PDB file of C-alpha atoms and ligand atoms in Angstrom:
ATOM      1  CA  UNK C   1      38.774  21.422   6.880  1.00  0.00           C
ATOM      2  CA  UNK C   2      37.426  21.993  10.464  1.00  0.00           C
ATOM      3  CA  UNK C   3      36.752  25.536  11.012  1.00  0.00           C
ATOM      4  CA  UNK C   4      36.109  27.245  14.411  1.00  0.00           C
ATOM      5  CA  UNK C   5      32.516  27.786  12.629  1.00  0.00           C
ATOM      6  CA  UNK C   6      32.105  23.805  11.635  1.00  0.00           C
ATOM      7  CA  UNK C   7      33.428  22.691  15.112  1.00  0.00           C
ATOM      8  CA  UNK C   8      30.637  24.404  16.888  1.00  0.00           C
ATOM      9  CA  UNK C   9      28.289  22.919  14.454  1.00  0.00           C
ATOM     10  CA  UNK C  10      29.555  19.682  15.574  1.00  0.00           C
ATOM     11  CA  UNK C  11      29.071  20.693  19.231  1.00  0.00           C
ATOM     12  CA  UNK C  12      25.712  21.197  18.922  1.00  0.00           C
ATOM     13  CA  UNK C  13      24.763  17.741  16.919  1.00  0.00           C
ATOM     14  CA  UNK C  14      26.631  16.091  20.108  1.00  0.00           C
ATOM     15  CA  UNK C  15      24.667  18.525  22.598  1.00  0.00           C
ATOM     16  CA  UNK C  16      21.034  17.473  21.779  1.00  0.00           C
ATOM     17  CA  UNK C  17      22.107  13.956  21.056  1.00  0.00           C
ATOM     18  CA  UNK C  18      23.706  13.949  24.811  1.00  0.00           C
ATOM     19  CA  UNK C  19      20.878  15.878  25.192  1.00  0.00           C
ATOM     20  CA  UNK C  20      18.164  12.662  24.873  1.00  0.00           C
ATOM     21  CA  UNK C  21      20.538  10.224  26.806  1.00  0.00           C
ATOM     22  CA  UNK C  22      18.208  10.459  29.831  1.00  0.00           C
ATOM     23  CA  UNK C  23      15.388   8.931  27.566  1.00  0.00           C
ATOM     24  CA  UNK C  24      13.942   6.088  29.536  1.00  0.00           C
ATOM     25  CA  UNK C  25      12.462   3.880  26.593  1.00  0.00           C
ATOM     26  CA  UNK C  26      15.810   2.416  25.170  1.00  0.00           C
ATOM     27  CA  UNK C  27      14.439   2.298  21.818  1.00  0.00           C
ATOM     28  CA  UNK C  28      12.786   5.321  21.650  1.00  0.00           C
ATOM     29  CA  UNK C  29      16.187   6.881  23.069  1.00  0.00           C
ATOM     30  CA  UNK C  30      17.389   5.069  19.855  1.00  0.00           C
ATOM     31  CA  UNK C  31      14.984   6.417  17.711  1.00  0.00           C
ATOM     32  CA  UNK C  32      15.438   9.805  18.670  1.00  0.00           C
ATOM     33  CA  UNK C  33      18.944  10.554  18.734  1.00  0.00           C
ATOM     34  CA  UNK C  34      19.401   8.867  15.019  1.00  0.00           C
ATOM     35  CA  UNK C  35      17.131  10.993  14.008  1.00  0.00           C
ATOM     36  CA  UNK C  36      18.840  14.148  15.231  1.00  0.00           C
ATOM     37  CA  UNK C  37      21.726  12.939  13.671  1.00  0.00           C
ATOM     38  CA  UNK C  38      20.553  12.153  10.408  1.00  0.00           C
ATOM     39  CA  UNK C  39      18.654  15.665  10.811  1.00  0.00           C
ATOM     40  CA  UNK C  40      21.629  17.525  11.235  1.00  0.00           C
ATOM     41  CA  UNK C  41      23.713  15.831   8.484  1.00  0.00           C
ATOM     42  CA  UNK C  42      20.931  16.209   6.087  1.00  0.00           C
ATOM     43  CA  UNK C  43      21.030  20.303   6.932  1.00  0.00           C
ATOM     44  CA  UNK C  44      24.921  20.410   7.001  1.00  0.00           C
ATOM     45  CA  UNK C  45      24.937  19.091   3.456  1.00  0.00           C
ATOM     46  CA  UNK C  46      22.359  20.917   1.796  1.00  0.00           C
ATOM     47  CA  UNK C  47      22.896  24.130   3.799  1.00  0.00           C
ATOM     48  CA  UNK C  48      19.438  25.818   3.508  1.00  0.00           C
ATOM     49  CA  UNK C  49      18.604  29.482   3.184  1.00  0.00           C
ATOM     50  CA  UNK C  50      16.343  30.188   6.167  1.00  0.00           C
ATOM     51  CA  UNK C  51      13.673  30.796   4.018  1.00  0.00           C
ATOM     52  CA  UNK C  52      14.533  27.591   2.318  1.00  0.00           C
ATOM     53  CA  UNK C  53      13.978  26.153   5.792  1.00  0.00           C
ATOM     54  CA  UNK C  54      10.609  27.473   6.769  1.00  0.00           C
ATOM     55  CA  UNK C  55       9.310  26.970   3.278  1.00  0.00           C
ATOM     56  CA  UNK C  56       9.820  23.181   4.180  1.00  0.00           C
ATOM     57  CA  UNK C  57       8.359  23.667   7.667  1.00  0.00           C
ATOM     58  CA  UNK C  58       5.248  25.274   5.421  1.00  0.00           C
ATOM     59  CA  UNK C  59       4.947  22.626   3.583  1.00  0.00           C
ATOM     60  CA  UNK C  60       4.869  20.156   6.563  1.00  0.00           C
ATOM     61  CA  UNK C  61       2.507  22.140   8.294  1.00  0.00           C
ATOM     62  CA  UNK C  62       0.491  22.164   4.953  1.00  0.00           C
ATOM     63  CA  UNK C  63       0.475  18.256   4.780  1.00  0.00           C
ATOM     64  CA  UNK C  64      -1.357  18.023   8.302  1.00  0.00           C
ATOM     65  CA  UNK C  65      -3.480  20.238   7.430  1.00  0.00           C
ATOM     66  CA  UNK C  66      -4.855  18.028   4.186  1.00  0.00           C
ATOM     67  CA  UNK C  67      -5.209  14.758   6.951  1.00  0.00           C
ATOM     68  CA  UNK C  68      -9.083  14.564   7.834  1.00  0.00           C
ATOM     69  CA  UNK C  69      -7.987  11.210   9.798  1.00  0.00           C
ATOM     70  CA  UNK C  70     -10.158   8.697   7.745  1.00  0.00           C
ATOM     71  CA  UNK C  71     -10.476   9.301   3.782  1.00  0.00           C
ATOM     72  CA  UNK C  72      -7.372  11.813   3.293  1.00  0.00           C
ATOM     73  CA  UNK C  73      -4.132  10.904   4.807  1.00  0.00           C
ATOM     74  CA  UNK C  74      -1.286  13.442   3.174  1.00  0.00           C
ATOM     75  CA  UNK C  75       1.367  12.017   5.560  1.00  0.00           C
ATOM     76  CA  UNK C  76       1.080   8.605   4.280  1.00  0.00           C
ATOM     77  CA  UNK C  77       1.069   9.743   0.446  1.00  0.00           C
ATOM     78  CA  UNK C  78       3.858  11.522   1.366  1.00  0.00           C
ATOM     79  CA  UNK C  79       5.463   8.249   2.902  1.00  0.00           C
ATOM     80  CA  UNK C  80       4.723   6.858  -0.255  1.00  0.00           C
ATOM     81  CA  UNK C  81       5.735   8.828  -2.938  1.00  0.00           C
ATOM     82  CA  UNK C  82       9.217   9.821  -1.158  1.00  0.00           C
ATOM     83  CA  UNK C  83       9.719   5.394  -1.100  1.00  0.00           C
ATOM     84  CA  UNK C  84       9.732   5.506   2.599  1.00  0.00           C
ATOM     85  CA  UNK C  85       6.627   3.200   2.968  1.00  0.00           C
ATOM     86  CA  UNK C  86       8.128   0.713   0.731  1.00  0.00           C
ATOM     87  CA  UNK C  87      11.610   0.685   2.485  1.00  0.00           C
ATOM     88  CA  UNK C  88       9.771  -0.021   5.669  1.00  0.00           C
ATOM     89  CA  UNK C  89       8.001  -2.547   4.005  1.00  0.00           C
ATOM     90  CA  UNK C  90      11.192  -4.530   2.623  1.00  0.00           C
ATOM     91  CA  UNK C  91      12.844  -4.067   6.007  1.00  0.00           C
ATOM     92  CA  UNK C  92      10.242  -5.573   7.854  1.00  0.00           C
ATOM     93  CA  UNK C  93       9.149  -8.532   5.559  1.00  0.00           C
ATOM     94  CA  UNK C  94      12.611  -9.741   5.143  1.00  0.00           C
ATOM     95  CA  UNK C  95      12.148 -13.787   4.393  1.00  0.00           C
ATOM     96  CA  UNK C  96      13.945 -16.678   2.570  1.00  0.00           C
ATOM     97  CA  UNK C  97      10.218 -18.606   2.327  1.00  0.00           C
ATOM     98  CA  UNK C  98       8.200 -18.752  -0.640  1.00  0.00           C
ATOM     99  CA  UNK C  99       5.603 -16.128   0.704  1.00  0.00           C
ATOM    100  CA  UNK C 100       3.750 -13.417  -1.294  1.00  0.00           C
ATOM    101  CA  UNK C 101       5.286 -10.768  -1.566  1.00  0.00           C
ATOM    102  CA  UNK C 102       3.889  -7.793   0.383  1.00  0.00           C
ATOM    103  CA  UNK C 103       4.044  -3.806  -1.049  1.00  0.00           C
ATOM    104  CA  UNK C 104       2.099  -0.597  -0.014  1.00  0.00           C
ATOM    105  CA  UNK C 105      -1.255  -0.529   2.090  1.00  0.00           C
ATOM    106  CA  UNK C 106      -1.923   2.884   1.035  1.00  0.00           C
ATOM    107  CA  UNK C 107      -4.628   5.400   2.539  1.00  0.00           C
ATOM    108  CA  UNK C 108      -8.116   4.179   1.401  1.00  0.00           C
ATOM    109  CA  UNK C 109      -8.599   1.187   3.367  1.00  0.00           C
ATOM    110  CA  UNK C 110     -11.856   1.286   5.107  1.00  0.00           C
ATOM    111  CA  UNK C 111     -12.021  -1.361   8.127  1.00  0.00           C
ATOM    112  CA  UNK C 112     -15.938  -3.003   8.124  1.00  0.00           C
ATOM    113  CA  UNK C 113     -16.684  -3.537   5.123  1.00  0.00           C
ATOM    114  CA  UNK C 114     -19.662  -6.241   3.766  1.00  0.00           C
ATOM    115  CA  UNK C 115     -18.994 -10.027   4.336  1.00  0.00           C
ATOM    116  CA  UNK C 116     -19.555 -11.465   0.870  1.00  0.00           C
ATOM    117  CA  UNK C 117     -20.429 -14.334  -0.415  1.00  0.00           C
ATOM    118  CA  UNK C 118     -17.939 -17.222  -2.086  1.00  0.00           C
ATOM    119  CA  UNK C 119     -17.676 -15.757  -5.900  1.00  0.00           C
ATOM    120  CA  UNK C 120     -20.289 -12.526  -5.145  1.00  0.00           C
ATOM    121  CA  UNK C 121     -20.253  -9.786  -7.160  1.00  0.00           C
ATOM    122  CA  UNK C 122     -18.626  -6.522  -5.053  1.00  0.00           C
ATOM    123  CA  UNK C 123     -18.660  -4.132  -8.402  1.00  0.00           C
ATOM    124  CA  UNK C 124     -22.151  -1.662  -8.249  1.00  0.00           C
ATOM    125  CA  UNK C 125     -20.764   0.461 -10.663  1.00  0.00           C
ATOM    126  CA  UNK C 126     -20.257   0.061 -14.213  1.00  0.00           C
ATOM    127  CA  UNK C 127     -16.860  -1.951 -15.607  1.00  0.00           C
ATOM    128  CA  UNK C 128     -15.754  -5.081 -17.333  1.00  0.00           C
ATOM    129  CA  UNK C 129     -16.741  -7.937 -15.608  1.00  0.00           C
ATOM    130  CA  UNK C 130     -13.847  -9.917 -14.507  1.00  0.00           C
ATOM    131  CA  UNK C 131     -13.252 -13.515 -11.970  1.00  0.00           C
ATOM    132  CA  UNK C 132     -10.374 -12.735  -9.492  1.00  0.00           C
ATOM    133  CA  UNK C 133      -9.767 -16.412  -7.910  1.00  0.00           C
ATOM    134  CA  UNK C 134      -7.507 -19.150  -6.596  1.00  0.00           C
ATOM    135  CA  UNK C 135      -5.828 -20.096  -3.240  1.00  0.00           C
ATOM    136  CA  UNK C 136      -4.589 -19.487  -0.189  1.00  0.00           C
ATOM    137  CA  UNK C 137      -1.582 -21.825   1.399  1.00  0.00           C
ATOM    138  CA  UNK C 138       0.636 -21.880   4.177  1.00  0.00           C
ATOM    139  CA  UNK C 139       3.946 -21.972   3.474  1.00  0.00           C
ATOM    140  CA  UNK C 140       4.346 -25.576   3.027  1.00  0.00           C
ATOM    141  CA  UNK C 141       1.967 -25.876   0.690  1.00  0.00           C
ATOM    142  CA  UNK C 142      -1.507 -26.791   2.959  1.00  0.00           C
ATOM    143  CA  UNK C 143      -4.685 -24.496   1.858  1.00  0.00           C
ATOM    144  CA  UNK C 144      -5.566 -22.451   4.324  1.00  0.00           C
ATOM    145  CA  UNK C 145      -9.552 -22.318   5.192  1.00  0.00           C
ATOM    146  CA  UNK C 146     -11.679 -19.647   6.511  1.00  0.00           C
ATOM    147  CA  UNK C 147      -8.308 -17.051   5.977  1.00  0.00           C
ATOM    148  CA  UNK C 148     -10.069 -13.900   5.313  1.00  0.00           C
ATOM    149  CA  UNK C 149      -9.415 -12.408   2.663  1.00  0.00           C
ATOM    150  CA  UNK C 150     -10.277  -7.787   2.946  1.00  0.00           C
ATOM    151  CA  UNK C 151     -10.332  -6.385  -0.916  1.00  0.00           C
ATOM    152  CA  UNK C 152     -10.606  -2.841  -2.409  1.00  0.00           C
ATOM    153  CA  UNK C 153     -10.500  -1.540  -5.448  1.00  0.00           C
ATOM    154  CA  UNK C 154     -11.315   1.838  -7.199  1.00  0.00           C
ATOM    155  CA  UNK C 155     -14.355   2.211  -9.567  1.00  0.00           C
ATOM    156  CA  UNK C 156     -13.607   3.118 -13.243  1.00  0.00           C
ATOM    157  CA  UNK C 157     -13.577   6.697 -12.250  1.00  0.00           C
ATOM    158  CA  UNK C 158     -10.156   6.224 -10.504  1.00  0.00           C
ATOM    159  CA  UNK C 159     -11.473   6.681  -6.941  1.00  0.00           C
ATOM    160  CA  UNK C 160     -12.283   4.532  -4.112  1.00  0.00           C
ATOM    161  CA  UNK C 161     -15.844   4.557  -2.320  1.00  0.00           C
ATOM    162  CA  UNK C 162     -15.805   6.373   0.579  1.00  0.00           C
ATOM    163  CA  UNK C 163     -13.367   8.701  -1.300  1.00  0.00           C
ATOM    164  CA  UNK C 164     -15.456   9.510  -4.174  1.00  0.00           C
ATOM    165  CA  UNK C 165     -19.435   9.927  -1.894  1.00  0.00           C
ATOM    166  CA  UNK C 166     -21.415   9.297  -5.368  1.00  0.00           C
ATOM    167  CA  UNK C 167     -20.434   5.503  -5.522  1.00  0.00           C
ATOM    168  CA  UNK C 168     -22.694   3.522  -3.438  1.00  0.00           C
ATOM    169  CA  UNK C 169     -21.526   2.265   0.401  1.00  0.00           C
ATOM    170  CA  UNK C 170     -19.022  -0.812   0.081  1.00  0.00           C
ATOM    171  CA  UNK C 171     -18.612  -0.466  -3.501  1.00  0.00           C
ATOM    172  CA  UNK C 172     -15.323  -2.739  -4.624  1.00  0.00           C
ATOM    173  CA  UNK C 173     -14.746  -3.274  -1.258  1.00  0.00           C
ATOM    174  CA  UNK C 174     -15.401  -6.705   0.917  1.00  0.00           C
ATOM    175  CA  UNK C 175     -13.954  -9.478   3.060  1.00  0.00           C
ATOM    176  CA  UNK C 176     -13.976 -12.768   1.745  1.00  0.00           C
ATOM    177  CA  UNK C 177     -13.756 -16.194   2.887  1.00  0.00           C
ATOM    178  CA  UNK C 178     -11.474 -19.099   1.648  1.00  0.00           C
ATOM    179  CA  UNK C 179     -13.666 -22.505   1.506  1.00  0.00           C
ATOM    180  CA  UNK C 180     -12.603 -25.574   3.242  1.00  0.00           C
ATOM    181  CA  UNK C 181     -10.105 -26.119   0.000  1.00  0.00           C
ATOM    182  CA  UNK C 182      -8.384 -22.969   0.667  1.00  0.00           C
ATOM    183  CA  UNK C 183     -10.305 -21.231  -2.465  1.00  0.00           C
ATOM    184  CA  UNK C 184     -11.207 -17.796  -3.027  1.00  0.00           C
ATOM    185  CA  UNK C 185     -13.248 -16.190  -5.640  1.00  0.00           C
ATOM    186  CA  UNK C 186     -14.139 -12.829  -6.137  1.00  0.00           C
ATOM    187  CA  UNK C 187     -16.528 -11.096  -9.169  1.00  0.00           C
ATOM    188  CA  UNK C 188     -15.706  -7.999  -9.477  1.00  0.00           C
ATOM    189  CA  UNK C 189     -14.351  -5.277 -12.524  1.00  0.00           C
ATOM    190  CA  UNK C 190     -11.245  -5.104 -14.097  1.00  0.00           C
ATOM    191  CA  UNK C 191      -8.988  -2.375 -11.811  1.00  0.00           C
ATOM    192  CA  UNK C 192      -7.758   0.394 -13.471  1.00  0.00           C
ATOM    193  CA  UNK C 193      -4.650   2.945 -13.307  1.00  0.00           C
ATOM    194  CA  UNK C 194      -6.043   6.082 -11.813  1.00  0.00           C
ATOM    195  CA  UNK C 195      -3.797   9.138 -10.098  1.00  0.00           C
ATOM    196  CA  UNK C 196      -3.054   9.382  -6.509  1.00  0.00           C
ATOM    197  CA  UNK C 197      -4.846  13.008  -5.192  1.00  0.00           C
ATOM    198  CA  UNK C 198      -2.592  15.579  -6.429  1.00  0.00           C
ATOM    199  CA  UNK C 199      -4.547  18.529  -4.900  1.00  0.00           C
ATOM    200  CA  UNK C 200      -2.320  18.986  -2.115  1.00  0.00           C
ATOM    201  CA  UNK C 201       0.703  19.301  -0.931  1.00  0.00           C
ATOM    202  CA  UNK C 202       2.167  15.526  -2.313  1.00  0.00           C
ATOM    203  CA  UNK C 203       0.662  16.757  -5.563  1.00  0.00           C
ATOM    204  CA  UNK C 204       3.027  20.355  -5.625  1.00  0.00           C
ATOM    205  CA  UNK C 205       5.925  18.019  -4.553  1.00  0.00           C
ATOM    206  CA  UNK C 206       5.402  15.717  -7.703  1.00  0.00           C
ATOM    207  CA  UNK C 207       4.763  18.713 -10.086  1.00  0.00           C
ATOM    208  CA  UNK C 208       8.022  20.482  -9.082  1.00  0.00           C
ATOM    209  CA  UNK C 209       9.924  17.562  -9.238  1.00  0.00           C
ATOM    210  CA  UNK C 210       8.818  16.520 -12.565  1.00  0.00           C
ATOM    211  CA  UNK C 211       6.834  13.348 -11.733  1.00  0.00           C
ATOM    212  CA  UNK C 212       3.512  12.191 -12.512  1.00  0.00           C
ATOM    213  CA  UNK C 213       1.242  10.956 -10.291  1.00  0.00           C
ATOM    214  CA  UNK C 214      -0.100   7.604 -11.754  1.00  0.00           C
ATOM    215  CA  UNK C 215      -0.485   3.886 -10.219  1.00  0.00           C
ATOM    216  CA  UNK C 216      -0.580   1.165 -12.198  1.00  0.00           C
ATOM    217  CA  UNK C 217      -4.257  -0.643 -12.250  1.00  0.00           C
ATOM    218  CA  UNK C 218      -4.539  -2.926  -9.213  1.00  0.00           C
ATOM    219  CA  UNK C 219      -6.447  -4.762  -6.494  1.00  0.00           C
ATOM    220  CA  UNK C 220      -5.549  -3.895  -2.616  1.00  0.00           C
ATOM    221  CA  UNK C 221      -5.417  -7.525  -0.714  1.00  0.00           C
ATOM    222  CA  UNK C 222      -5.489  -8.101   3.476  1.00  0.00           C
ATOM    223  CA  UNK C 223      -5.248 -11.600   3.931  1.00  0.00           C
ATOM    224  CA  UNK C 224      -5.612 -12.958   7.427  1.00  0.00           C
ATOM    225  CA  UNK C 225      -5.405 -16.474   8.476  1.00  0.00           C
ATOM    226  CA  UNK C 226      -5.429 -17.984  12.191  1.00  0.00           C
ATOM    227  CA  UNK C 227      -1.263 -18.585  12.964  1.00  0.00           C
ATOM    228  CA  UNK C 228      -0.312 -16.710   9.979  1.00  0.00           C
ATOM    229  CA  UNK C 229       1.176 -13.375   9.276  1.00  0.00           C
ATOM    230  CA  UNK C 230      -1.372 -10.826   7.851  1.00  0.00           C
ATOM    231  CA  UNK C 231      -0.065 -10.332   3.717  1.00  0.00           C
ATOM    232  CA  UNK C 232      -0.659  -6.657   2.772  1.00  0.00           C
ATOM    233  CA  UNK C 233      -0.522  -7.205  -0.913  1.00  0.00           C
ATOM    234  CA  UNK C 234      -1.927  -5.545  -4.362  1.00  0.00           C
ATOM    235  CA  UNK C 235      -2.299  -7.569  -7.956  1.00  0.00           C
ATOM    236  CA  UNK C 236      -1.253  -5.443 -10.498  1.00  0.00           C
ATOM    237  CA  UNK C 237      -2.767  -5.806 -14.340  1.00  0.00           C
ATOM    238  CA  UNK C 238       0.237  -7.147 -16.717  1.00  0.00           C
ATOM    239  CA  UNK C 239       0.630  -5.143 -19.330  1.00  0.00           C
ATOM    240  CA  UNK C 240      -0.325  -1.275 -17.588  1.00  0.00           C
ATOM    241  CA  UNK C 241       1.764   1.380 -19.131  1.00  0.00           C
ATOM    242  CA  UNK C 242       2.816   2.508 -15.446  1.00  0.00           C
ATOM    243  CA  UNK C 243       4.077  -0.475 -13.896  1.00  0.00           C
ATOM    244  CA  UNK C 244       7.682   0.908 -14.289  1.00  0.00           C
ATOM    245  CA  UNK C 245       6.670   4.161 -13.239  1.00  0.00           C
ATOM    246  CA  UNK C 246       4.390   3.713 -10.467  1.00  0.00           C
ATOM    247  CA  UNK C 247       3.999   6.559  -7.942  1.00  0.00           C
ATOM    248  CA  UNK C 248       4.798   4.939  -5.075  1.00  0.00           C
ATOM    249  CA  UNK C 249       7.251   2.508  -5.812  1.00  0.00           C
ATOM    250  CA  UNK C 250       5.177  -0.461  -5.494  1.00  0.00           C
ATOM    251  CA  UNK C 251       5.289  -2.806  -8.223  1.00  0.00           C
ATOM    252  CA  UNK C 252       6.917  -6.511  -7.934  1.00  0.00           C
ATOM    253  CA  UNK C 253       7.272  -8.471 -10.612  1.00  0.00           C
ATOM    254  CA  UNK C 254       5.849 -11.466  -8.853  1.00  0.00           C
ATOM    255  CA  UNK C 255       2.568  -9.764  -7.940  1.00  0.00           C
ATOM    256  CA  UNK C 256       1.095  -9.074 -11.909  1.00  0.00           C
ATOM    257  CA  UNK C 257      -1.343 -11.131 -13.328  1.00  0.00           C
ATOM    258  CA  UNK C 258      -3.061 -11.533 -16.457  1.00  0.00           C
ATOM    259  CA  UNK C 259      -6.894 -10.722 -17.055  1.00  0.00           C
ATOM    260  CA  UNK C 260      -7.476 -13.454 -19.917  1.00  0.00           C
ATOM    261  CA  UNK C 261     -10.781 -13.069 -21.657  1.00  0.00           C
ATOM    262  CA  UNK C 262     -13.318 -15.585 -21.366  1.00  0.00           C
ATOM    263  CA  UNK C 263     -16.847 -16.263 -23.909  1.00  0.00           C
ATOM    264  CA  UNK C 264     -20.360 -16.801 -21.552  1.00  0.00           C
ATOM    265  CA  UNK C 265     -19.711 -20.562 -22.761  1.00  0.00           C
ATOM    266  CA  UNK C 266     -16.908 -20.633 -20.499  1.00  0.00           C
ATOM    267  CA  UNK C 267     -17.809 -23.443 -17.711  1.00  0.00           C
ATOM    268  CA  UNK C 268     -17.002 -20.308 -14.655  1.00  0.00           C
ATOM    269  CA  UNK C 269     -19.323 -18.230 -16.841  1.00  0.00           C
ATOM    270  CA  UNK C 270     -22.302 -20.359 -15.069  1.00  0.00           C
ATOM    271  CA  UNK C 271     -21.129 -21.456 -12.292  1.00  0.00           C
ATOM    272  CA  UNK C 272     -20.213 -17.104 -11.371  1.00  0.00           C
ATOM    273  CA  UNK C 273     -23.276 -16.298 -13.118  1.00  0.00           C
ATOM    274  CA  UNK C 274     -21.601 -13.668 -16.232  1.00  0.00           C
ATOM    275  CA  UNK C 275     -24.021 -13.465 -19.005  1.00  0.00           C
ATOM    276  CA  UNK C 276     -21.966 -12.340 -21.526  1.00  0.00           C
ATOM    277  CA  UNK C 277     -17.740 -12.477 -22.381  1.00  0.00           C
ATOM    278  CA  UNK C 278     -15.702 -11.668 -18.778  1.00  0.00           C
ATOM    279  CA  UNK C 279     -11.739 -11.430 -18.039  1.00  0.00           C
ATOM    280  CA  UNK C 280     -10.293 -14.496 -15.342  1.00  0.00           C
ATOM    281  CA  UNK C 281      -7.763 -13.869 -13.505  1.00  0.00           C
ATOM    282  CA  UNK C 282      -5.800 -16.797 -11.110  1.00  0.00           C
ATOM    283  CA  UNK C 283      -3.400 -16.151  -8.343  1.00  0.00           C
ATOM    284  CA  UNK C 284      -2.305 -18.529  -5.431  1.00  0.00           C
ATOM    285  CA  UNK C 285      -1.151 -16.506  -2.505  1.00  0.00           C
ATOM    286  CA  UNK C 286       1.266 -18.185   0.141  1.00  0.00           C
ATOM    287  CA  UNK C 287       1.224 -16.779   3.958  1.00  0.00           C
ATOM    288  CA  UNK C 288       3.933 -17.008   6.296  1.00  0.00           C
ATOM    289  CA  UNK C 289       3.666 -18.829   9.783  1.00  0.00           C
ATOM    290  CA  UNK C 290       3.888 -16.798  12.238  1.00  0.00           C
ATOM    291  CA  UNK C 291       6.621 -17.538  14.356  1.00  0.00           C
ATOM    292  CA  UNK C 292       6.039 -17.677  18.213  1.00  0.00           C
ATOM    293  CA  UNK C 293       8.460 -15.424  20.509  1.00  0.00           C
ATOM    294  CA  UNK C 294      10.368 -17.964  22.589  1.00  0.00           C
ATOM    295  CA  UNK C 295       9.689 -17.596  26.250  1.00  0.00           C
TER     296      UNK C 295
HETATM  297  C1  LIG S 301      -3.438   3.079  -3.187  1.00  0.00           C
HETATM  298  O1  LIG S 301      -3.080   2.202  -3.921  1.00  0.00           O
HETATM  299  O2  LIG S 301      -4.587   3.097  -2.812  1.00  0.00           O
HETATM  300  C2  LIG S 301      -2.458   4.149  -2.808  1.00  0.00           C
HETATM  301  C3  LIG S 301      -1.230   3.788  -2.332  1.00  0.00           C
HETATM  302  C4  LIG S 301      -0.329   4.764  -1.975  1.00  0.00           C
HETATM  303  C5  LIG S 301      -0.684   6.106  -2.112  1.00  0.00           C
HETATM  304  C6  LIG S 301      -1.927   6.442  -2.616  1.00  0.00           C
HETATM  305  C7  LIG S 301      -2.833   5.455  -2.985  1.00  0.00           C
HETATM  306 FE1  LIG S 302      -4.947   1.620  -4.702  1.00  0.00          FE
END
């Protein structure tokens, strides 16, 4: 029932968003007065306390100050763990084609990182050896050559290099190169599950809300191809205990793969130079043409 209290409430939604109708960007004028609006709804149902309200304003604050800019990003973990990333995601890589599916990029992607070699080893820390390989294709099925192909991983510890200063520059991390057959090949370790940083903010949010802060094992993929759509993807292990449960929401069922084990008789044993018994694991990842804005 409208009251003369609720009525003025109302008022004052329709005042700022009346407010922003002088915006000059159209789509930032669209932006900002959905926002206000969802704001305001968001407060009139839950109906803070004032100190509810500046306890959240706290925590905000809080989560900017945890962002150093390159190896801790709180926003984005925050993005992440409240789904938002992944929404954005879906909404933006809406497509009938037979594509890879995309998911998170996360915060520990580090931009100039060591060219390597077709099938070169990017693991300097201890793990079990493992082949990551296959192809890359358009969607219509040609193999894309020269796409380039930006990994990262996290050491055995659970932490990326650059995030964790003891493991050695470039660790797990490179940019590959398809060959003229569209093949990739990667030596590396087998990734494991490790917990997002929970020393912050994110981390208080999870811990009063009952949730742990695990990702399944994976591999981050940027895959870039002349005419193509960049493919922000991960490959998760089959088989890890927290791909129902993962953190941030990422998992698709069409991005796990299997590491099968292999003997050093195996014919990519020689050919990737393993000396002993090594996992191999094959994925074929499709990009999407990127479609030119009509003029
Ligand atoms: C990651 O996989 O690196 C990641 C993704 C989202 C939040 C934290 C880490
Ligand atoms: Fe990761």
């Amino acid at each position: 029932m409208e009251t003369p209290d609720t009525a003025a409430e109302a008022a004052l939604t329709e005042q700022v968003v009346a407010r922003l109708a002088g915006t000059p960007d159209p789509r930032l004028k669209t932006l900002m007065q959905a926002l206000v609006r969802h704001l305001h709804a968001y407060v009139r149902e839950v109906e803070p306390t004032e100190e509810e309200w500046f306890a959240a304003i706290r925590f905000l604050t809080d989560t900017g100050k945890m962002c150093d800019g390159l190896v801790r990003q709180e926003f984005i973990l925050l993005s992440d763990t409240l789904g938002v990333s992944m929404l954005v995601d879906a909404i933006n890589h809406r497509h009938a084609s037979s594509a890879t599916d995309t998911t998170v990029f996360g915060p520990f992607y580090i931009p100039g990182m060591p060219d390597r070699a077709f099938g070169e080893n990017m693991a300097a820390t201890a793990g079990t050896p493992a082949l990551v390989h296959g192809r890359v294709c358009s969607a219509d099925g040609t193999p894309l050559r020269d796409a380039v192909l930006d990994i990262w991983q996290t050491a055995e510890n659970g932490m990326y290099s650059g995030q964790d200063t003891a493991q050695p520059h470039g660790n797990l991390r490179g940019r590959y190169r398809t060959d003229a057959d569209g093949y990739y090949a990667i030596r590396t370790i087998v990734p494991v599950c490790y917990p997002i940083p929970s020393d912050g903010p994110v981390g208080r949010m999870l811990a009063a809300t009952n949730r742990h802060p695990w990702r399944p094992a994976h591999l981050h993929f940027m895959i870039d191809a002349p005419g193509h759509r960049t493919l922000v993807t991960h490959l998760f292990n089959q088989g890890d205990p927290y791909l129902d449960s993962d953190a941030v929401f990422g998992v698709k069922p069409s991005l796990q793969v299997a590491y099968e084990e292999r003997d050093a008789g195996h014919p990519l044993a020689s050919r990737f130079g393993f000396d002993g018994p090594f996992r191999e694991a094959r994925y074929d990842f499709v990009l999407e043409p990127r479609v030119l804005a009509p003029r």
